[in-house]
Each structure stands twice: as C-alpha cells, then as structure tokens.
XYZ file of C-alpha atoms in Angstrom:
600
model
C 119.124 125.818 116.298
C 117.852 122.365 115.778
C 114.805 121.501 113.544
C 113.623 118.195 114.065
C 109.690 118.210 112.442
C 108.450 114.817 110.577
C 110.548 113.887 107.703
C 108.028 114.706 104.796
C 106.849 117.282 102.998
C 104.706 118.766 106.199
C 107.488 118.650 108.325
C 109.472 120.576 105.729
C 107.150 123.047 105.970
C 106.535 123.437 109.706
C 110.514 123.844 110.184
C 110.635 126.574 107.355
C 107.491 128.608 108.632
C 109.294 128.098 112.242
C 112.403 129.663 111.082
C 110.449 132.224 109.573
C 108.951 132.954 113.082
C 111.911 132.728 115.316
C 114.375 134.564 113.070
C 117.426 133.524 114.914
C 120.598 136.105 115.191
C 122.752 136.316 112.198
C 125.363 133.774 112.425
C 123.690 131.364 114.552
C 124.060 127.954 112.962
C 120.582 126.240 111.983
C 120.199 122.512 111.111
C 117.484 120.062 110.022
C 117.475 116.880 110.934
C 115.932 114.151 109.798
C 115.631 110.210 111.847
C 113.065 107.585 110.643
C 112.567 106.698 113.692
C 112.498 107.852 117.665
C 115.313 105.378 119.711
C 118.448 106.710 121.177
C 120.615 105.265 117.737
C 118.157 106.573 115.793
C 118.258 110.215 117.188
C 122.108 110.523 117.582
C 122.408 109.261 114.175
C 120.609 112.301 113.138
C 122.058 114.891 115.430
C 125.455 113.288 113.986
C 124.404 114.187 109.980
C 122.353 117.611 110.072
C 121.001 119.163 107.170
C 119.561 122.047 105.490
C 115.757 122.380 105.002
C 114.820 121.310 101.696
C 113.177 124.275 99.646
C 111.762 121.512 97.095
C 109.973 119.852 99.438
C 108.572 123.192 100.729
C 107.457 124.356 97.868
C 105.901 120.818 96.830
C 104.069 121.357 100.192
C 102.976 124.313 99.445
C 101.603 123.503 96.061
C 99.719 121.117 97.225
C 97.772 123.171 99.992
C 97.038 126.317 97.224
C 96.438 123.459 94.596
C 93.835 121.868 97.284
C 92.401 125.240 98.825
C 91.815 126.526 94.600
C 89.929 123.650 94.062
C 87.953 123.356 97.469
C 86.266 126.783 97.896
C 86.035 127.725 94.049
C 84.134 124.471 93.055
C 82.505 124.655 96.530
C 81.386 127.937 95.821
C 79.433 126.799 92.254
C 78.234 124.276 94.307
C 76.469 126.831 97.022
C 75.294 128.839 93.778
C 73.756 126.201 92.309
C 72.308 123.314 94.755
C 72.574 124.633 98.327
C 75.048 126.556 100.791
C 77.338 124.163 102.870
C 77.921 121.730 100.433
C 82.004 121.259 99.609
C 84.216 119.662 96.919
C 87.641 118.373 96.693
C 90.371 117.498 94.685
C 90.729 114.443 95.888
C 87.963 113.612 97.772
C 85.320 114.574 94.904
C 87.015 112.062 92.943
C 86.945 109.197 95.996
C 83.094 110.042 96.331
C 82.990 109.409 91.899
C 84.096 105.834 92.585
C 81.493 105.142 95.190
C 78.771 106.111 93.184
C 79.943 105.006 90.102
C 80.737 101.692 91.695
C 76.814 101.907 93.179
C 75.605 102.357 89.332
C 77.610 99.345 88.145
C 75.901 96.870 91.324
C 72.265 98.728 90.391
C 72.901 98.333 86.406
C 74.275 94.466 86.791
C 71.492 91.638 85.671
C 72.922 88.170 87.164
C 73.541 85.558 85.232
C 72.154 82.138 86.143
C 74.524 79.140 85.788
C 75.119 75.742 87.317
C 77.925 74.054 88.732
C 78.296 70.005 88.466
C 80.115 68.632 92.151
C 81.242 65.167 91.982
C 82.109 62.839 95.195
C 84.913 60.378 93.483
C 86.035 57.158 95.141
C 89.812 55.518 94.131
C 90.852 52.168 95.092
C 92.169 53.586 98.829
C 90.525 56.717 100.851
C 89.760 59.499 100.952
C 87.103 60.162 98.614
C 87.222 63.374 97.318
C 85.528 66.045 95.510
C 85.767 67.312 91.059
C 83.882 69.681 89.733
C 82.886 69.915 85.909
C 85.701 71.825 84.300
C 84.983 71.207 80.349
C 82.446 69.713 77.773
C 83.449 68.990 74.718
C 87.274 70.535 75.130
C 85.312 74.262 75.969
C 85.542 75.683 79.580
C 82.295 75.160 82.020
C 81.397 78.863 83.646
C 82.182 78.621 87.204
C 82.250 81.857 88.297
C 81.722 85.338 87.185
C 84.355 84.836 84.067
C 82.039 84.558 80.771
C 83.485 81.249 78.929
C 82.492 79.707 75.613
C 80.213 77.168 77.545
C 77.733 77.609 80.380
C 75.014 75.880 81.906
C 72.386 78.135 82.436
C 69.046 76.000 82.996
C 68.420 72.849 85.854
C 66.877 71.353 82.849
C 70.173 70.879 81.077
C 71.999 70.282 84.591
C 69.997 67.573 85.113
C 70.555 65.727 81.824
C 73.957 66.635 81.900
C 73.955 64.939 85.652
C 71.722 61.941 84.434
C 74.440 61.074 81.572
C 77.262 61.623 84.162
C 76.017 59.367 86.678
C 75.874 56.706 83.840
C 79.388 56.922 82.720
C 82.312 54.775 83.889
C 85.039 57.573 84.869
C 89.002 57.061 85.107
C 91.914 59.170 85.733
C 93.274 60.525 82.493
C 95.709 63.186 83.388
C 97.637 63.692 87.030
C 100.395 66.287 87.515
C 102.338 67.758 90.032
C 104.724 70.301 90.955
C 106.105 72.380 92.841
C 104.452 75.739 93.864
C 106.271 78.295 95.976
C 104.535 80.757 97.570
C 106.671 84.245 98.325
C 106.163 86.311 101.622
C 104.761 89.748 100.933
C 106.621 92.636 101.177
C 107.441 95.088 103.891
C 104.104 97.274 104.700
C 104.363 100.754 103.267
C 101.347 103.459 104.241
C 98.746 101.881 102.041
C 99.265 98.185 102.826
C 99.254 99.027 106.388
C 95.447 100.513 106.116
C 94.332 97.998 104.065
C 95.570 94.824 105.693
C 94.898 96.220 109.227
C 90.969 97.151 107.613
C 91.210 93.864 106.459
C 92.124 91.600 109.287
C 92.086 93.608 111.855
C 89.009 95.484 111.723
C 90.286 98.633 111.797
C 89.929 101.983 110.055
C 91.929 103.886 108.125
C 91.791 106.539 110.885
C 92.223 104.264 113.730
C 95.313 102.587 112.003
C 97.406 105.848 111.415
C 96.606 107.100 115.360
C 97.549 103.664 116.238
C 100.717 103.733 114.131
C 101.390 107.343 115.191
C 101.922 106.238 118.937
C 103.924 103.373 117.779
C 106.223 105.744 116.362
C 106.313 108.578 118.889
C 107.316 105.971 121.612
C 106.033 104.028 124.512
C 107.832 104.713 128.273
C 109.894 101.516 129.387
C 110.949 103.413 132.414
C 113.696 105.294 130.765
C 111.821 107.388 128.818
C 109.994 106.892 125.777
C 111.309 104.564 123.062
C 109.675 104.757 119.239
C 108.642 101.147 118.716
C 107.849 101.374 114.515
C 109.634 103.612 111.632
C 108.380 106.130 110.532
C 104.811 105.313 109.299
C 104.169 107.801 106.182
C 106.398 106.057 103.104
C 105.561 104.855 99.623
C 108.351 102.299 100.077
C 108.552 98.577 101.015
C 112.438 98.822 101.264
C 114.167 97.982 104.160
C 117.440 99.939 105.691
C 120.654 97.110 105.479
C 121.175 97.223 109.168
C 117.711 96.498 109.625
C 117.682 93.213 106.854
C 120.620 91.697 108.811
C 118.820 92.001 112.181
C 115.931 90.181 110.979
C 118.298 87.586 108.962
C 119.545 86.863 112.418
C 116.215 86.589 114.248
C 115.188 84.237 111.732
C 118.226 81.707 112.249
C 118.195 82.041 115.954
C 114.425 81.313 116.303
C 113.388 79.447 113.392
C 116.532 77.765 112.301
C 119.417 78.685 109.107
C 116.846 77.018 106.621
C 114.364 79.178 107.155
C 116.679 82.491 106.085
C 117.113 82.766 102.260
C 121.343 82.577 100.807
C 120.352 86.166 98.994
C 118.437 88.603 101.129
C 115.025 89.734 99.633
C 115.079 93.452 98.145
C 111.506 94.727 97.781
C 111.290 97.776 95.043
C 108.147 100.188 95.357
C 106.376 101.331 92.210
C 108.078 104.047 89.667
C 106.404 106.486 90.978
C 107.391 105.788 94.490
C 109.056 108.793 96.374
C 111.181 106.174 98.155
C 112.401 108.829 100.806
C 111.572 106.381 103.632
C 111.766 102.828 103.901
C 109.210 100.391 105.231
C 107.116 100.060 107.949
C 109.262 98.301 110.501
C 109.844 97.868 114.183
C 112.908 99.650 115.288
C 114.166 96.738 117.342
C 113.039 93.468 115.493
C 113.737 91.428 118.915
C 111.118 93.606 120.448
C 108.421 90.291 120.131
C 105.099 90.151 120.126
C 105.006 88.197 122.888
C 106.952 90.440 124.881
C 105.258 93.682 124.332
C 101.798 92.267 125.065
C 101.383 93.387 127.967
C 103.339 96.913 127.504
C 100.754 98.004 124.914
C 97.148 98.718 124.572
C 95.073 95.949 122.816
C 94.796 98.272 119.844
C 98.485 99.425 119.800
C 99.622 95.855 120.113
C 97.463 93.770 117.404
C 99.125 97.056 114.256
C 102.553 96.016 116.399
C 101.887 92.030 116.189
C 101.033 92.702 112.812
C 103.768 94.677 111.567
C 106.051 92.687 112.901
C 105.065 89.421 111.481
C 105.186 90.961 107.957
C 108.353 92.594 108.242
C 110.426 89.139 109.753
C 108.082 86.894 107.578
C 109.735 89.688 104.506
C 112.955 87.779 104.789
C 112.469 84.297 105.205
C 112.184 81.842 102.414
C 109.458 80.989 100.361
C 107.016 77.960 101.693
C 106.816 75.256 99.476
C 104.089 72.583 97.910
C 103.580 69.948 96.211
C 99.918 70.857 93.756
C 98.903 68.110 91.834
C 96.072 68.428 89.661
C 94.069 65.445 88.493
C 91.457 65.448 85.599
C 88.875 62.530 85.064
C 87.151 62.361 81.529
C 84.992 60.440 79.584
C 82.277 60.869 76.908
C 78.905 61.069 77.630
C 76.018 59.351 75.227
C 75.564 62.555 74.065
C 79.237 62.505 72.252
C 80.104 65.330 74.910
C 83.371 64.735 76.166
C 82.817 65.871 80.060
C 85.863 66.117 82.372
C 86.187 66.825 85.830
C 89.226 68.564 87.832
C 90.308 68.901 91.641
C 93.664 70.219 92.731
C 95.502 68.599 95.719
C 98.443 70.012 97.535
C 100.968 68.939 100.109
C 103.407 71.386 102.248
C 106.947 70.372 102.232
C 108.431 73.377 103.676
C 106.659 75.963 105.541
C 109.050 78.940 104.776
C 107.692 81.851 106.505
C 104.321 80.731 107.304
C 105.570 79.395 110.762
C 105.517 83.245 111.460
C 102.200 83.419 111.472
C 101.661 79.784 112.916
C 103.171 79.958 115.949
C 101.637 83.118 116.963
C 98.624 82.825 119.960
C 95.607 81.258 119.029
C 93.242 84.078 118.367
C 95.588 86.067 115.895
C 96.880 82.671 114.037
C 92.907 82.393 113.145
C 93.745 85.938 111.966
C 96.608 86.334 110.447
C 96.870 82.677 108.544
C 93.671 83.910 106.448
C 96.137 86.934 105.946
C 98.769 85.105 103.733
C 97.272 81.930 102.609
C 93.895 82.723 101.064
C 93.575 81.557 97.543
C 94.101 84.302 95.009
C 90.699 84.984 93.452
C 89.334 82.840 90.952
C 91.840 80.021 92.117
C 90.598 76.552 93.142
C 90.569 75.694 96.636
C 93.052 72.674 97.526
C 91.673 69.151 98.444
C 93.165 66.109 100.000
C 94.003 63.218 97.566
C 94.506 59.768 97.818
C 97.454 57.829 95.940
C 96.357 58.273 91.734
C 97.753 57.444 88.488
C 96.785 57.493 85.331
C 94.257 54.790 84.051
C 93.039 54.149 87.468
C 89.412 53.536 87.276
C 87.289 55.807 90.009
C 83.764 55.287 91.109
C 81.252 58.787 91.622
C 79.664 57.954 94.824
C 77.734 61.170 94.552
C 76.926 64.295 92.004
C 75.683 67.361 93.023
C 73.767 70.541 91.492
C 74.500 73.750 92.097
C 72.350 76.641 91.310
C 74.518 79.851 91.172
C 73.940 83.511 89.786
C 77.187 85.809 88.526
C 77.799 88.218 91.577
C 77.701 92.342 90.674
C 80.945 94.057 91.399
C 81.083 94.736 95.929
C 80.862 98.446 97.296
C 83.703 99.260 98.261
C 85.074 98.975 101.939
C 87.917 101.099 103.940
C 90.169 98.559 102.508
C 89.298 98.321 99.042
C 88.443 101.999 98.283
C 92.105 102.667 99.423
C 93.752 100.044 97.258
C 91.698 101.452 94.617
C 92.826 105.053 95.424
C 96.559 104.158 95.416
C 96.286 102.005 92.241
C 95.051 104.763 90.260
C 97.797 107.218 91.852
C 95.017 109.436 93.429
C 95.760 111.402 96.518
C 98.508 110.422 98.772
C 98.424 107.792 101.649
C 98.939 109.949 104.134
C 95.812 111.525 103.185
C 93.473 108.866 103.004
C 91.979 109.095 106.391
C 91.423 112.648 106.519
C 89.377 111.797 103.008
C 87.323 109.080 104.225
C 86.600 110.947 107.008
C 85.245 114.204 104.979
C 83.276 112.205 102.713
C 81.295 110.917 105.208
C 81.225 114.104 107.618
C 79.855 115.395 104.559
C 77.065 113.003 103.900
C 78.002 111.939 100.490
C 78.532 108.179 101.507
C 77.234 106.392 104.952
C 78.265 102.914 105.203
C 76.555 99.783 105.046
C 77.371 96.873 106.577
C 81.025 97.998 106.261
C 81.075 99.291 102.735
C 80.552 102.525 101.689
C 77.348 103.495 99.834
C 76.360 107.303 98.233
C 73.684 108.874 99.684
C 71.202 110.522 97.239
C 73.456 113.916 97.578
C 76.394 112.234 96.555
C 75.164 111.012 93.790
C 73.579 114.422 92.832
C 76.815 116.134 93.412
C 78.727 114.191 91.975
C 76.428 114.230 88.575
C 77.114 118.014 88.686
C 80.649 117.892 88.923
C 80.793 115.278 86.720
C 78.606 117.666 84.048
C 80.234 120.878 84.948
C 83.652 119.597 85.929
C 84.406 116.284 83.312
C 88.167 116.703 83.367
C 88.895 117.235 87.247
C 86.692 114.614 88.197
C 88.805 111.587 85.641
C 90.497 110.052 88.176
C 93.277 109.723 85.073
C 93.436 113.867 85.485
C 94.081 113.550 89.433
C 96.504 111.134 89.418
C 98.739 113.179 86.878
C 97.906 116.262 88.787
C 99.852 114.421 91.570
C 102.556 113.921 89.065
C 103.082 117.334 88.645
C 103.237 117.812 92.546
C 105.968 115.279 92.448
C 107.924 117.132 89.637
C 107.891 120.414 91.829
C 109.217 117.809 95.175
C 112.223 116.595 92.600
C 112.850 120.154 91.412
C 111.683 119.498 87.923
C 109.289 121.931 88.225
C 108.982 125.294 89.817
C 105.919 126.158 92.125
C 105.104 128.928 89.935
C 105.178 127.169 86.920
C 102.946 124.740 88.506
C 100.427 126.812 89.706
C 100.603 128.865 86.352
C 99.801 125.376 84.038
C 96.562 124.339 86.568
C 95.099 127.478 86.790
C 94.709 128.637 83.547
C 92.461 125.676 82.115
C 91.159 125.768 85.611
C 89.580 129.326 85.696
C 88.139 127.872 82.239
C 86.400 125.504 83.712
C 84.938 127.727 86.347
C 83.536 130.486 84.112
C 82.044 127.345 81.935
C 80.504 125.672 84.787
C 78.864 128.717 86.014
C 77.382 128.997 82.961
C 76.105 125.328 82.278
C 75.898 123.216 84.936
C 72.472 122.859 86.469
C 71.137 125.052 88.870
C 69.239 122.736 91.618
C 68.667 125.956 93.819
C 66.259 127.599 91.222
C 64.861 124.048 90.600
C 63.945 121.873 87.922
C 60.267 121.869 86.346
C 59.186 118.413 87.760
C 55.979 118.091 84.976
C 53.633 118.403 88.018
C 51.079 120.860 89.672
C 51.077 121.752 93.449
C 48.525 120.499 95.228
C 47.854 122.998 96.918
C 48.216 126.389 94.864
C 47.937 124.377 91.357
C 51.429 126.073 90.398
C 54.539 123.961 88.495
C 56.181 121.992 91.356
C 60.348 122.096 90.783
C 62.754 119.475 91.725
C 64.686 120.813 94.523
C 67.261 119.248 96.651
C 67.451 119.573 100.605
C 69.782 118.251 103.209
C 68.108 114.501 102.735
C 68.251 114.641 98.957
C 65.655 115.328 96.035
C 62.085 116.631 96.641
C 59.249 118.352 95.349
C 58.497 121.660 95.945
C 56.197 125.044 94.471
C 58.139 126.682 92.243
C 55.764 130.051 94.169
C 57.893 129.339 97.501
C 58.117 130.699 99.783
C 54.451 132.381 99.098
C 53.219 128.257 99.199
C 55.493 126.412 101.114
C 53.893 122.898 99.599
C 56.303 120.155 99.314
C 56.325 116.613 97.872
C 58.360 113.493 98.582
C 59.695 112.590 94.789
C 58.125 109.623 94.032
C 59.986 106.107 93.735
C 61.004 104.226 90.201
C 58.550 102.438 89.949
C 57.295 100.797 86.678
C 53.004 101.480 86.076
C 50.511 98.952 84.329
C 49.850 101.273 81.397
C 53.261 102.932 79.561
C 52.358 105.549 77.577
C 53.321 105.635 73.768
C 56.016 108.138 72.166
C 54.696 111.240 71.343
C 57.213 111.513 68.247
C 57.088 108.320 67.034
C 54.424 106.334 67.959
C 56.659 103.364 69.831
C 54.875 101.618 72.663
C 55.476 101.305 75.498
C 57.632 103.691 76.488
C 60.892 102.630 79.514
C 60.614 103.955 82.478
C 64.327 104.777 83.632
C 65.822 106.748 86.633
C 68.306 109.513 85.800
C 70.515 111.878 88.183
C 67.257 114.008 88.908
C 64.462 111.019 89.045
C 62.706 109.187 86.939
C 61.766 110.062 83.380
C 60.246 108.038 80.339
C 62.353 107.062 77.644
C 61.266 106.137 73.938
C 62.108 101.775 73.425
C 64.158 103.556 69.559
C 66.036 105.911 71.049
C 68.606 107.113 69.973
C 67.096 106.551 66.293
C-alpha cells in the first residue's frame, strides 16, 4: 500500500486517517511517499525511497485544527451572546481583521504635515541639463518626505525667500563621487513571495495565485500524460535542490553567456523559523521557457509560470552592476544659510540578471522590469549627468516650488496585508487565502480601490475582542502560538502538552469575557428618547453596523440611524469642572463628548 498525499502537514494527515479507514491485512507492507514535484524523475525517485508516515507531523496537524476549532466556536459563541448570532472569530483571522482596522485608525488619526520641496534645473558647460533638489541648509537635512528631520520648510512664504536668495547665488560643484553599486537578484519565491509579487505585478489574488499554482503543480497533458510544470508550491523556503542549481547554471551560460553565471553558486537561507521541508518555488524543467509554453497554458496559468521562472533563473545569475555618482552643489545664501543641492546619476556596466527580465515580450518586460528595479523606498530616483568635476561652475536655468503634505500610512492591499502577516509570524502561508477570503465573506473588511478597509462591524468586533480578548488578539501572542505548533511538528512538544498549556489560560479568558465584555445585544443607553414612545433609545448593532433603537422593542419597533461625528456651533461646558468647550470625539460605539483636561 502506497500513500502518496501532499507532502505537508495535511497530507500527513489524510494518509494517516486513510490508513485508519482501509485497515490493510496484517503484514501487508505500507509506505509513504513523498516527491516535490509530479514528472516521471520526480515520482520514481519517490517510489525508489518510501517512508513511514510521520506521527509529528500528524499530530502538529491535528493541533492546529482543535487549536483553530477551540478558538472559532468558543469566542464565536460570546460573540452570538453578546452582539448578534452569525457573527464568527478566528485565531488567525481575528487578528488579520485587528491590523485592518487598526491600520484604518492610524490613516483617520494622521494630521499631514505641510512642507516644501526646492527643484533646481542646473546647466554645466556641456548637456544635458539636469535636475537637484534642496538636500541641506545650514549642514541640517531639508524634509523631503514623510521622515521628520531637524529642518523643514513648512510655509510658501519661507519657500519663496528661500527660492528668491537661491536664484541670486552663483552655484558650483563642490563634491562628486562615484562608485560602484551592485544590485543582487532576489531569491527563489517561497509561498508568501509568490502571493505578494503575483498581487503585486500581476494583479492577482491571493486565491487566484494558489489555484493557479496548484494546476502548475498537478500537471498539464503534453500528449503523454500529464507533466507537473512547478514544485511543490506550499514551502517556507527559498532554497533550491543541487540538481536543480546546476540546471539553471547551465541555462544561464548557454543562453546568456559564462559571464552572466556567478564562479560560486548563490545559496538562499529562509528565516530561523523556516520549516525548510521543501525547497523553492521552481519549474521542474528550467528549459521549459516561457516562450515555449505560451501557447500550452491558459493566460492566467502562464503569466505565475513566466513569472516563476524568471525569478528562479534570474536567482543564479550575477549581480548587475552601476556606476552612481552623486554630485552636491553648495553655496551660501545672503542669509549666511549654507544651501546645497544633490542629484544622483547612474550608469549600467553590466546587466547581470536583469537581461532576464529584458528580453522577455513587450507587455510583461513593462511588467516585470518595475518588478526588480524600482527604487527602494525613500531612495532618490537616478538622473542622467553630463561630464562634472569639482569646482566647475553651473548655471540654475530654473527653480521650482513644490507644495507637498506628509502621506498617512496606505490600507493595506492583498499584497501588503500578507507581507505583514508573514513578518509578524502570524498564520501560515498556506492559509492566507482561505483568511482573506473569510474576512471578507464575513463582512468585516470590503475593499476599496484594491485595499482592504473595515466595515463598521469589524471595527465593533474587533473592539470587543480586543476588550474581552487583549492577549489572543496581540499579534505577538499568535505568532508564538504558531511556535508552539512548530515545537509539536519537531517533536519538542507533545500534542497533549500543547493543548494542556493553551487551554488553561484560555478557558480563563472565556469565563472573564463573559463576564465583562460588552453586551451589544441588550444595548447600550444611547442618552436619547424614542421618538415615538418617549422611552431610552439603546445602541444596538445590526447586519449594517450601529443604530438606534427602543430599548421597549419589540413592543415599539422605532429605530434611528446613529448620527454622524460631526462637530456643533455651541460645545457644551464640563459638568465637573467647568472647562469649555468640551471635544467632540468618536469612540468604538459613536460619538461622545470629552472634557479639553482630561485625564486631570
């Protein structure tokens, strides 16, 4: 008897609950085996090494559905007792839906900053004329960007003077430099950098990206049956199989040329807490081009296959290299400012891997050179230079002003709330779909314009959790919950043990939560009268959020839409203390007024 499931901790499972079912005879011989990926080698390989099925990885399997079915109906349960009846929580995904709305709090709670940003057109003795911006006064940083520095323009008054002496000064070249910049491929695509660079450039979800890769994997039919095209597409890892490296070394000499393939091959290593059971995303045949499986592959199926397996030749081919020089211009202004101005130039000398990407067809090099050559964040963007040095007088031909306001933090999109999720060690990547998919099934986020924004439930839920669950809902807690599910996968820990340590504090926290947290379903005195029936009107939540309704339903059946934030003519003054006027702010239930001393 052969048992050939997934390789993960699933697959474990589903081969130990079949054994349990079929109960062979006594004596019959039963194997497991495992192949990364569906070809002919790949299978015989396999069939060639069996194993046994791996009790650790069972157990950690199992772990993590009780650990996930605990958490889902006895916190979803609180949540029907208290707010309303087909509402649901998760481990995981209560904790995705926390970063949403906390991330929506941080854009509503950000005040912009106004600054302005000085653009210079210089001129040198031979073209082309190019552009500086205002780096420094006085030896302190300018603000150009969202990073707070010592010095800032913050008015068009002072921009204008500022531009007024600038215009007036004789400028020179007082510093040039250059060197050499490499720039490194990226590694092999594991799970997570496979859903957020195909979000990313390719448009596509998190969902659609794993179905994608999933056919990839299970094969396409070349007339001899079908052939697995990609590894196997759930792995931590960006490491590459040996066998696999000198294929691609090859590739790289044969079609690019020897100076293109690096004397040491590049080794990739995953974080620490990396499983590292499988290695990278890869195709299984690395001569299987692009090119040549166009046609062989729906448009979906072949843009994840063009991009895998750009990344994974590009992976071993050597670095591209520039030339960045970076020129300053200073002088001092009649104010006794010293102002200086800085551009940054840069020539290729070698392309390294980028040819990967440039000699791919027209509509995906658009696509995939913004993939690998963006500047990093916060880094200037290169301009051409004409011949410099030192001393060499330059003439501004034109200075602009530019009127800018510090940006709040972006919601998050498919791409970044997954990067975020695997940063802080939350969930697993092979999970992330199914999350993204529940959070919005259950109306806790919608998305907007591509990026994920809470709906008024969310953000109500969440606030109870948050009051009546604190420590599950720390992301910090998650993540080393996962770390204990890892411990019982290495056999450090045993599944009992496991359970025994969660559940304990657990149960506390659902006997305290029962007691505490808020109960939206009996309502919350609003500080109003019905309209109709003159009784107190409660705050009440309903499948589109927070409303008003008569706390004598369902005798009056009077509701209320709760009114907006929105800030009257006349604040009243503190009972308490006299203060005037009093804030208007919004908190998790609506708004309420708030003395200007508090907390004295």
């Amino acid at each position: 008897l052969y048992l050939a499931t997934d390789p993960d901790r699933e697959g474990e499972a589903i081969s130990w609950h079949l054994l349990e079912s079929i109960k062979p005879p006594k004596g019959m011989p039963v194997h497991r085996v495992l192949f990364n990926e569906i070809t002919p080698s790949g299978i015989q390989k396999a069939m060639a090494a069996p194993t046994v099925i791996n009790k650790k990885l069972v157990d950690a399997q199992r772990a993590r559905r009780v650990l996930d079915r605990l958490v889902g109906y006895k916190v979803s349960q609180v949540l029907w007792d208290k707010v309303r009846r087909g509402l649901s929580a998760g481990r995981v995904q209560s904790v995705a839906v926390r970063l949403i709305v906390d991330r929506e709090r941080e854009i509503e709670a950000f005040n912009p900053v106004e600054y302005w940003v000085l653009k210079g057109r210089f001129a040198a003795k031979t073209p082309p004329a190019f552009w500086m911006k205002l780096t420094r006064l006085s030896g302190s940083p300018v603000q150009l960007g969202n990073k707070e520095t010592k010095t800032r323009i913050s008015s068009e008054k002072q921009a204008h003077a500022l531009r007024d002496m600038i215009v007036a000064a004789a400028w020179k070249v007082t510093s040039l430099e250059t060197k050499e910049k490499k720039r490194n491929p990226a590694a092999p695509f594991n799970t997570a950098k496979l859903q957020q660079e195909a979000a990313q450039k390719l448009r596509m979800s998190v969902t659609r990206t794993m179905q994608n890769a999933q056919r990839l994997y299970e094969g396409v039919d070349f007339g001899e049956g079908p052939v697995g095209l990609i590894t196997y597409m759930r792995t931590d890892s960006p490491r590459l199989a040996p066998e696999a490296v000198t294929a691609i070394r090859e590739l790289v000499a044969d079609r690019y040329g020897k100076d293109y393939v690096p004397a040491k091959a590049r080794v990739y290593k995953g974080k620490a807490a990396a499983q590292d059971a499988h290695e990278a995303i890869r195709p299984t045949d690395i001569t299987r081009t692009p090119e040549s499986m166009k046609n062989r592959l729906e448009p979906d199926q072949f843009r994840l296959y063009a991009l895998i397996w750009r990344r994974t030749v590009a992976s071993q081919m050597e670095s591209a290299i520039f030339d960045e020089t970076v020129v300053e211009a200073e002088t001092k202004l009649p104010s006794g400012e010293a102002a200086a101005f800085e551009a940054k130039g840069e020539i290729e000398r070698f392309p390294g891997w980028l040819v990967v990407y440039r000699a791919a067809q027209e509509e995906q090099k658009a696509e995939d050179i913004n993939e690998t050559t963006v500047a990093e964040e916060g880094e200037e963007e290169a301009v051409g230079l004409p011949a410099l040095k030192v001393g060499m007088p330059l003439k501004l031909e034109h200075l602009d002003t530019d009127q800018q306001f510090t940006k709040p933090p972006a919601r998050f999109s498919e791409a970044t709330l997954v990067k975020e999720l695997e940063e802080d060690g939350i969930g697993r990547p092979s999970t992330y779909a199914s999350i993204i998919a529940t959070i919005q099934d259950r109306d806790y986020v919608k998305k907007h314009e591509g990026r994920f924004k809470p709906t008024e439930l969310g953000c109500v839920v969440t606030d109870l959790l948050v009051q009546g669950f604190q420590e599950l809902m720390e992301p910090t807690y998650t993540s080393g919950l996962e770390g204990q599910l890892d411990r019982v996968e290495e056999g450090d820990l045993t599944f009992l043990k496991a359970m025994k340590d969660f559940y304990g504090p657990f149960e506390k926290l659902l006997a305290r939560a029962g007691k505490d947290m808020l109960n939206l379903k009996a309502g919350i005195p609003a500080g109003v009268e019905c309209k109709k029936c003159k009784a107190p009107m409660l705050k009440r939540i309903g499948k589109n959020g927070l409303f008003l309704g008569c706390s004598r339903y369902p005798e009056c059946d009077h509701t209320e839409e709760l009114e907006k934030l929105e800030e009257p003519e006349d604040a009243p003054e503190c009972p308490l203390c006299g203060s005037t006027p009093m804030n208007l702010r919004k908190g998790q239930f609506g708004p309420f007024w708030a003395c200007t001393n508090y907390p004295a």
